[in-house]
PDB file of C-alpha atoms and ligand atoms in Angstrom:
ATOM      1  CA  MET A   1      33.931  -1.656  91.416  1.00 44.00           C
ATOM      2  CA  SER A   2      37.320  -2.922  92.445  1.00 52.00           C
ATOM      3  CA  GLU A   3      39.920  -2.678  89.734  1.00 58.00           C
ATOM      4  CA  THR A   4      42.786  -5.052  89.669  1.00 62.00           C
ATOM      5  CA  ASN A   5      45.964  -6.090  87.914  1.00 75.00           C
ATOM      6  CA  GLN A   6      44.818  -9.684  88.219  1.00 87.00           C
ATOM      7  CA  ILE A   7      42.602 -11.253  85.603  1.00 95.00           C
ATOM      8  CA  ILE A   8      39.233 -11.973  87.171  1.00 96.00           C
ATOM      9  CA  ARG A   9      38.207 -15.624  87.124  1.00 95.00           C
ATOM     10  CA  TYR A  10      34.903 -17.266  86.353  1.00 96.00           C
ATOM     11  CA  GLY A  11      32.536 -17.078  89.311  1.00 94.00           C
ATOM     12  CA  ASP A  12      32.974 -13.344  89.900  1.00 95.00           C
ATOM     13  CA  PRO A  13      29.683 -11.602  89.012  1.00 95.00           C
ATOM     14  CA  VAL A  14      31.537  -8.776  87.206  1.00 95.00           C
ATOM     15  CA  LEU A  15      32.049 -11.154  84.260  1.00 97.00           C
ATOM     16  CA  ARG A  16      28.274 -11.480  83.850  1.00 97.00           C
ATOM     17  CA  ARG A  17      27.494  -7.745  83.877  1.00 97.00           C
ATOM     18  CA  LYS A  18      26.814  -5.829  80.696  1.00 98.00           C
ATOM     19  CA  ALA A  19      29.526  -3.203  80.154  1.00 98.00           C
ATOM     20  CA  GLN A  20      28.647   0.467  79.624  1.00 98.00           C
ATOM     21  CA  PRO A  21      29.663   2.588  76.626  1.00 98.00           C
ATOM     22  CA  VAL A  22      32.753   4.772  76.964  1.00 98.00           C
ATOM     23  CA  LYS A  23      31.350   8.314  76.648  1.00 97.00           C
ATOM     24  CA  LYS A  24      34.725   9.955  76.242  1.00 97.00           C
ATOM     25  CA  VAL A  25      38.233   8.540  76.037  1.00 97.00           C
ATOM     26  CA  THR A  26      39.670  10.139  79.169  1.00 97.00           C
ATOM     27  CA  PRO A  27      43.144   9.534  80.653  1.00 97.00           C
ATOM     28  CA  GLN A  28      41.434   7.097  83.058  1.00 96.00           C
ATOM     29  CA  VAL A  29      40.174   5.041  80.120  1.00 97.00           C
ATOM     30  CA  ARG A  30      43.684   5.007  78.640  1.00 97.00           C
ATOM     31  CA  ASP A  31      44.997   3.865  82.046  1.00 96.00           C
ATOM     32  CA  VAL A  32      42.578   0.928  82.038  1.00 97.00           C
ATOM     33  CA  ALA A  33      43.717   0.021  78.512  1.00 97.00           C
ATOM     34  CA  GLU A  34      47.345   0.129  79.625  1.00 96.00           C
ATOM     35  CA  ARG A  35      46.602  -2.043  82.643  1.00 96.00           C
ATOM     36  CA  MET A  36      44.824  -4.517  80.371  1.00 97.00           C
ATOM     37  CA  MET A  37      47.826  -4.602  78.036  1.00 96.00           C
ATOM     38  CA  ASP A  38      50.105  -5.410  80.992  1.00 95.00           C
ATOM     39  CA  CYS A  39      47.770  -8.205  82.097  1.00 95.00           C
ATOM     40  CA  LEU A  40      47.536  -9.619  78.591  1.00 96.00           C
ATOM     41  CA  GLU A  41      51.268  -9.585  78.111  1.00 94.00           C
ATOM     42  CA  ARG A  42      51.869 -11.337  81.426  1.00 93.00           C
ATOM     43  CA  ALA A  43      49.168 -13.919  80.768  1.00 93.00           C
ATOM     44  CA  GLY A  44      50.218 -14.473  77.175  1.00 91.00           C
ATOM     45  CA  GLY A  45      46.685 -14.358  75.770  1.00 93.00           C
ATOM     46  CA  LEU A  46      45.253 -13.056  72.516  1.00 97.00           C
ATOM     47  CA  GLY A  47      42.696 -10.644  73.903  1.00 98.00           C
ATOM     48  CA  LEU A  48      41.135  -9.193  77.010  1.00 98.00           C
ATOM     49  CA  ALA A  49      37.949  -7.287  77.812  1.00 98.00           C
ATOM     50  CA  ALA A  50      37.673  -4.573  80.484  1.00 98.00           C
ATOM     51  CA  PRO A  51      35.276  -6.591  82.720  1.00 97.00           C
ATOM     52  CA  GLN A  52      38.095  -9.147  83.116  1.00 97.00           C
ATOM     53  CA  VAL A  53      40.068  -6.524  85.073  1.00 96.00           C
ATOM     54  CA  GLY A  54      37.014  -5.293  86.998  1.00 95.00           C
ATOM     55  CA  CYS A  55      36.156  -2.342  84.760  1.00 96.00           C
ATOM     56  CA  GLY A  56      32.590  -2.127  83.426  1.00 97.00           C
ATOM     57  CA  LEU A  57      33.378  -0.196  80.248  1.00 98.00           C
ATOM     58  CA  ARG A  58      33.074  -1.251  76.616  1.00 98.00           C
ATOM     59  CA  LEU A  59      36.779  -1.561  75.997  1.00 98.00           C
ATOM     60  CA  ILE A  60      38.715  -4.535  74.632  1.00 98.00           C
ATOM     61  CA  ILE A  61      42.275  -5.172  73.591  1.00 98.00           C
ATOM     62  CA  TYR A  62      43.787  -7.763  71.328  1.00 98.00           C
ATOM     63  CA  ASP A  63      47.242  -8.876  70.310  1.00 97.00           C
ATOM     64  CA  VAL A  64      47.460 -11.473  67.574  1.00 95.00           C
ATOM     65  CA  GLY A  65      51.208 -11.101  67.214  1.00 93.00           C
ATOM     66  CA  GLU A  66      51.550  -7.551  65.943  1.00 93.00           C
ATOM     67  CA  GLY A  67      51.416  -5.731  69.267  1.00 94.00           C
ATOM     68  CA  PRO A  68      48.471  -4.772  71.454  1.00 96.00           C
ATOM     69  CA  VAL A  69      45.561  -2.794  70.011  1.00 97.00           C
ATOM     70  CA  ALA A  70      42.855  -1.135  72.127  1.00 98.00           C
ATOM     71  CA  VAL A  71      39.327  -0.944  70.767  1.00 98.00           C
ATOM     72  CA  VAL A  72      36.733   1.328  72.383  1.00 98.00           C
ATOM     73  CA  ASN A  73      32.966   0.746  72.065  1.00 98.00           C
ATOM     74  CA  PRO A  74      33.341  -2.031  69.491  1.00 98.00           C
ATOM     75  CA  ARG A  75      30.272  -3.268  67.627  1.00 98.00           C
ATOM     76  CA  ILE A  76      30.036  -5.910  64.975  1.00 98.00           C
ATOM     77  CA  GLN A  77      28.589  -4.306  61.896  1.00 98.00           C
ATOM     78  CA  GLN A  78      28.789  -7.270  59.593  1.00 98.00           C
ATOM     79  CA  SER A  79      29.568 -10.949  59.978  1.00 98.00           C
ATOM     80  CA  THR A  80      29.897 -13.635  57.335  1.00 98.00           C
ATOM     81  CA  GLY A  81      30.593 -17.341  57.259  1.00 98.00           C
ATOM     82  CA  LEU A  82      30.649 -19.784  60.149  1.00 98.00           C
ATOM     83  CA  VAL A  83      33.588 -21.757  61.441  1.00 98.00           C
ATOM     84  CA  GLU A  84      34.059 -23.922  64.544  1.00 97.00           C
ATOM     85  CA  ALA A  85      37.458 -23.854  66.248  1.00 97.00           C
ATOM     86  CA  VAL A  86      38.970 -24.338  69.682  1.00 97.00           C
ATOM     87  CA  GLU A  87      38.817 -21.459  72.124  1.00 97.00           C
ATOM     88  CA  GLY A  88      39.803 -20.706  75.703  1.00 97.00           C
ATOM     89  CA  CYS A  89      39.556 -17.721  78.045  1.00 98.00           C
ATOM     90  CA  LEU A  90      41.957 -16.133  80.537  1.00 97.00           C
ATOM     91  CA  SER A  91      39.062 -16.021  83.017  1.00 97.00           C
ATOM     92  CA  LEU A  92      38.635 -19.811  82.724  1.00 97.00           C
ATOM     93  CA  PRO A  93      42.253 -20.958  82.676  1.00 94.00           C
ATOM     94  CA  ARG A  94      43.120 -24.339  81.145  1.00 94.00           C
ATOM     95  CA  LEU A  95      39.565 -24.958  79.872  1.00 97.00           C
ATOM     96  CA  TYR A  96      39.105 -25.260  76.110  1.00 97.00           C
ATOM     97  CA  GLY A  97      36.394 -26.210  73.673  1.00 98.00           C
ATOM     98  CA  ASP A  98      35.130 -25.644  70.174  1.00 98.00           C
ATOM     99  CA  VAL A  99      32.995 -22.585  69.515  1.00 98.00           C
ATOM    100  CA  GLN A 100      31.217 -21.685  66.327  1.00 98.00           C
ATOM    101  CA  ARG A 101      31.927 -18.113  65.214  1.00 98.00           C
ATOM    102  CA  ALA A 102      31.574 -15.992  62.123  1.00 98.00           C
ATOM    103  CA  GLU A 103      34.559 -16.403  59.838  1.00 98.00           C
ATOM    104  CA  GLN A 104      34.799 -12.710  58.991  1.00 98.00           C
ATOM    105  CA  VAL A 105      33.592  -9.631  60.820  1.00 98.00           C
ATOM    106  CA  VAL A 106      33.599  -5.908  60.278  1.00 98.00           C
ATOM    107  CA  VAL A 107      33.866  -4.059  63.591  1.00 98.00           C
ATOM    108  CA  LYS A 108      33.199  -0.359  64.058  1.00 98.00           C
ATOM    109  CA  ALA A 109      34.777   1.297  67.099  1.00 98.00           C
ATOM    110  CA  THR A 110      36.964   4.173  68.183  1.00 98.00           C
ATOM    111  CA  ASP A 111      40.639   4.140  69.062  1.00 97.00           C
ATOM    112  CA  LEU A 112      42.268   5.529  72.227  1.00 96.00           C
ATOM    113  CA  ARG A 113      42.355   9.012  70.698  1.00 96.00           C
ATOM    114  CA  GLY A 114      38.594   8.857  70.196  1.00 95.00           C
ATOM    115  CA  HIS A 115      38.871   8.543  66.425  1.00 97.00           C
ATOM    116  CA  PRO A 116      36.491   6.223  64.563  1.00 98.00           C
ATOM    117  CA  ILE A 117      38.057   3.010  63.260  1.00 98.00           C
ATOM    118  CA  THR A 118      36.865   0.069  61.183  1.00 98.00           C
ATOM    119  CA  ILE A 119      38.471  -3.348  61.629  1.00 98.00           C
ATOM    120  CA  GLU A 120      37.971  -5.896  58.874  1.00 98.00           C
ATOM    121  CA  ALA A 121      38.988  -9.183  60.427  1.00 98.00           C
ATOM    122  CA  GLN A 122      39.002 -12.812  59.499  1.00 97.00           C
ATOM    123  CA  ASP A 123      40.023 -16.135  61.006  1.00 95.00           C
ATOM    124  CA  LEU A 124      41.882 -15.754  64.324  1.00 97.00           C
ATOM    125  CA  LEU A 125      41.378 -12.008  64.747  1.00 98.00           C
ATOM    126  CA  ALA A 126      37.685 -12.306  63.852  1.00 98.00           C
ATOM    127  CA  ARG A 127      37.361 -15.005  66.546  1.00 98.00           C
ATOM    128  CA  VAL A 128      39.208 -12.940  69.163  1.00 98.00           C
ATOM    129  CA  LEU A 129      37.057  -9.875  68.463  1.00 98.00           C
ATOM    130  CA  GLN A 130      33.816 -11.859  68.755  1.00 98.00           C
ATOM    131  CA  HIS A 131      35.014 -13.497  71.986  1.00 98.00           C
ATOM    132  CA  GLU A 132      35.990 -10.143  73.554  1.00 98.00           C
ATOM    133  CA  ILE A 133      32.846  -8.325  72.400  1.00 98.00           C
ATOM    134  CA  ASP A 134      30.825 -11.174  73.981  1.00 98.00           C
ATOM    135  CA  HIS A 135      32.532 -10.351  77.297  1.00 98.00           C
ATOM    136  CA  LEU A 136      31.056  -6.832  77.087  1.00 98.00           C
ATOM    137  CA  GLU A 137      27.594  -8.446  77.070  1.00 98.00           C
ATOM    138  CA  GLY A 138      28.479 -10.726  79.994  1.00 98.00           C
ATOM    139  CA  VAL A 139      28.681 -13.701  77.623  1.00 98.00           C
ATOM    140  CA  LEU A 140      31.476 -16.265  78.012  1.00 98.00           C
ATOM    141  CA  PHE A 141      32.752 -18.891  75.589  1.00 98.00           C
ATOM    142  CA  VAL A 142      31.297 -21.643  77.780  1.00 98.00           C
ATOM    143  CA  ASP A 143      27.844 -20.262  76.896  1.00 98.00           C
ATOM    144  CA  ARG A 144      28.506 -21.044  73.233  1.00 98.00           C
ATOM    145  CA  VAL A 145      30.857 -24.042  73.445  1.00 98.00           C
ATOM    146  CA  ASN A 146      30.097 -27.347  71.772  1.00 97.00           C
ATOM    147  CA  PRO A 147      29.904 -29.313  75.048  1.00 96.00           C
ATOM    148  CA  ALA A 148      31.181 -32.547  73.481  1.00 96.00           C
ATOM    149  CA  THR A 149      34.535 -30.842  72.823  1.00 97.00           C
ATOM    150  CA  LEU A 150      35.069 -29.299  76.265  1.00 97.00           C
ATOM    151  CA  HIS A 151      38.385 -30.296  77.861  1.00 97.00           C
ATOM    152  CA  TRP A 152      41.105 -29.288  80.288  1.00 96.00           C
ATOM    153  CA  LEU A 153      44.689 -28.969  79.188  1.00 93.00           C
ATOM    154  CA  VAL A 154      46.772 -30.217  82.105  1.00 89.00           C
ATOM    155  CA  GLY A 155      50.509 -30.301  82.546  1.00 80.00           C
ATOM    156  CA  ASP A 156      53.103 -27.654  81.997  1.00 72.00           C
ATOM    157  CA  ALA A 157      53.939 -26.746  78.419  1.00 65.00           C
ATOM    158  CA  ALA A 158      57.431 -25.804  79.616  1.00 66.00           C
ATOM    159  CA  GLN A 159      58.037 -29.331  80.919  1.00 66.00           C
ATOM    160  CA  GLU A 160      59.074 -32.201  78.725  1.00 63.00           C
ATOM    161  CA  ASP A 161      55.754 -33.978  79.179  1.00 67.00           C
ATOM    162  CA  PRO A 162      53.258 -32.993  76.539  1.00 69.00           C
ATOM    163  CA  GLN A 163      50.086 -31.348  77.802  1.00 80.00           C
ATOM    164  CA  GLN A 164      47.309 -33.817  78.411  1.00 90.00           C
ATOM    165  CA  ARG A 165      43.807 -33.291  77.167  1.00 93.00           C
ATOM    166  CA  VAL A 166      41.197 -34.326  79.742  1.00 95.00           C
ATOM    167  CA  GLN A 167      37.590 -34.409  78.626  1.00 96.00           C
ATOM    168  CA  THR A 168      35.093 -32.733  80.986  1.00 97.00           C
ATOM    169  CA  THR A 169      31.464 -31.714  81.111  1.00 97.00           C
ATOM    170  CA  LEU A 170      30.333 -28.117  81.300  1.00 96.00           C
ATOM    171  CA  GLU A 171      28.738 -28.743  84.696  1.00 96.00           C
ATOM    172  CA  ASP A 172      31.892 -30.264  86.202  1.00 96.00           C
ATOM    173  CA  ALA A 173      34.168 -27.596  84.755  1.00 96.00           C
ATOM    174  CA  LEU A 174      32.084 -24.713  86.068  1.00 95.00           C
ATOM    175  CA  LYS A 175      31.895 -26.375  89.490  1.00 95.00           C
ATOM    176  CA  VAL A 176      35.711 -26.350  89.648  1.00 94.00           C
ATOM    177  CA  PHE A 177      35.806 -22.588  89.070  1.00 93.00           C
ATOM    178  CA  GLU A 178      32.901 -21.910  91.431  1.00 91.00           C
ATOM    179  CA  ALA A 179      34.620 -23.888  94.210  1.00 90.00           C
ATOM    180  CA  ARG A 180      37.881 -21.971  93.667  1.00 86.00           C
ATOM    181  CA  GLN A 181      35.986 -18.685  93.707  1.00 82.00           C
ATOM    182  CA  ALA A 182      34.242 -19.645  96.974  1.00 82.00           C
ATOM    183  CA  SER A 183      37.539 -20.584  98.709  1.00 82.00           C
ATOM    184  CA  HIS A 184      39.195 -17.438  97.344  1.00 75.00           C
ATOM    185  CA  THR A 185      36.386 -15.229  98.714  1.00 72.00           C
ATOM    186  CA  ALA A 186      36.474 -17.036 102.064  1.00 73.00           C
ATOM    187  CA  ALA A 187      40.252 -16.516 102.293  1.00 67.00           C
ATOM    188  CA  GLU A 188      39.816 -12.759 101.810  1.00 64.00           C
ATOM    189  CA  GLU A 189      37.330 -12.396 104.671  1.00 56.00           C
TER     190      GLU A 189
HETATM  191 ZN1   ZN B 201      37.656 -14.436  77.490  1.00 60.95          ZN
END
């Protein structure tokens, strides 16, 4: 499997594969986590899963403003409440829509030293964890999105113009990514 410093976009089959458990936290696993942290920092996202950098291991990272945290073999042990809120994904840039998620989760995992950890999360962190753990099952937010809320954000946030919200359908949005993926693959050959 090719590993990359680029975040893999929708249309690449790696995003649909189920990730495998990390048997032991080796230096290679820590390298992947570090690479993911670099990618996340550059992209300015809230979380990233190993399949998004071409690695088929059950490893995610998140950063909700207090620095990056790596989580190995995460599993949701408990979830409570339901809340719908807007979500996006670094593998589907500029596409957003509302997704219903549990409001609070308890996640069991290990850290990068191989020690067991428990994360009790709510609100934004709970959402990020559920989104990233979905990636390990090959599930993307567009599989769960409320289609009536799906939209592109166009325009540059750094410019004076405010970002425009452009409504789209799931079918049209996925076609855009599939077409980009096809031209990207063709350009590599
Ligand atoms: Zn994502």
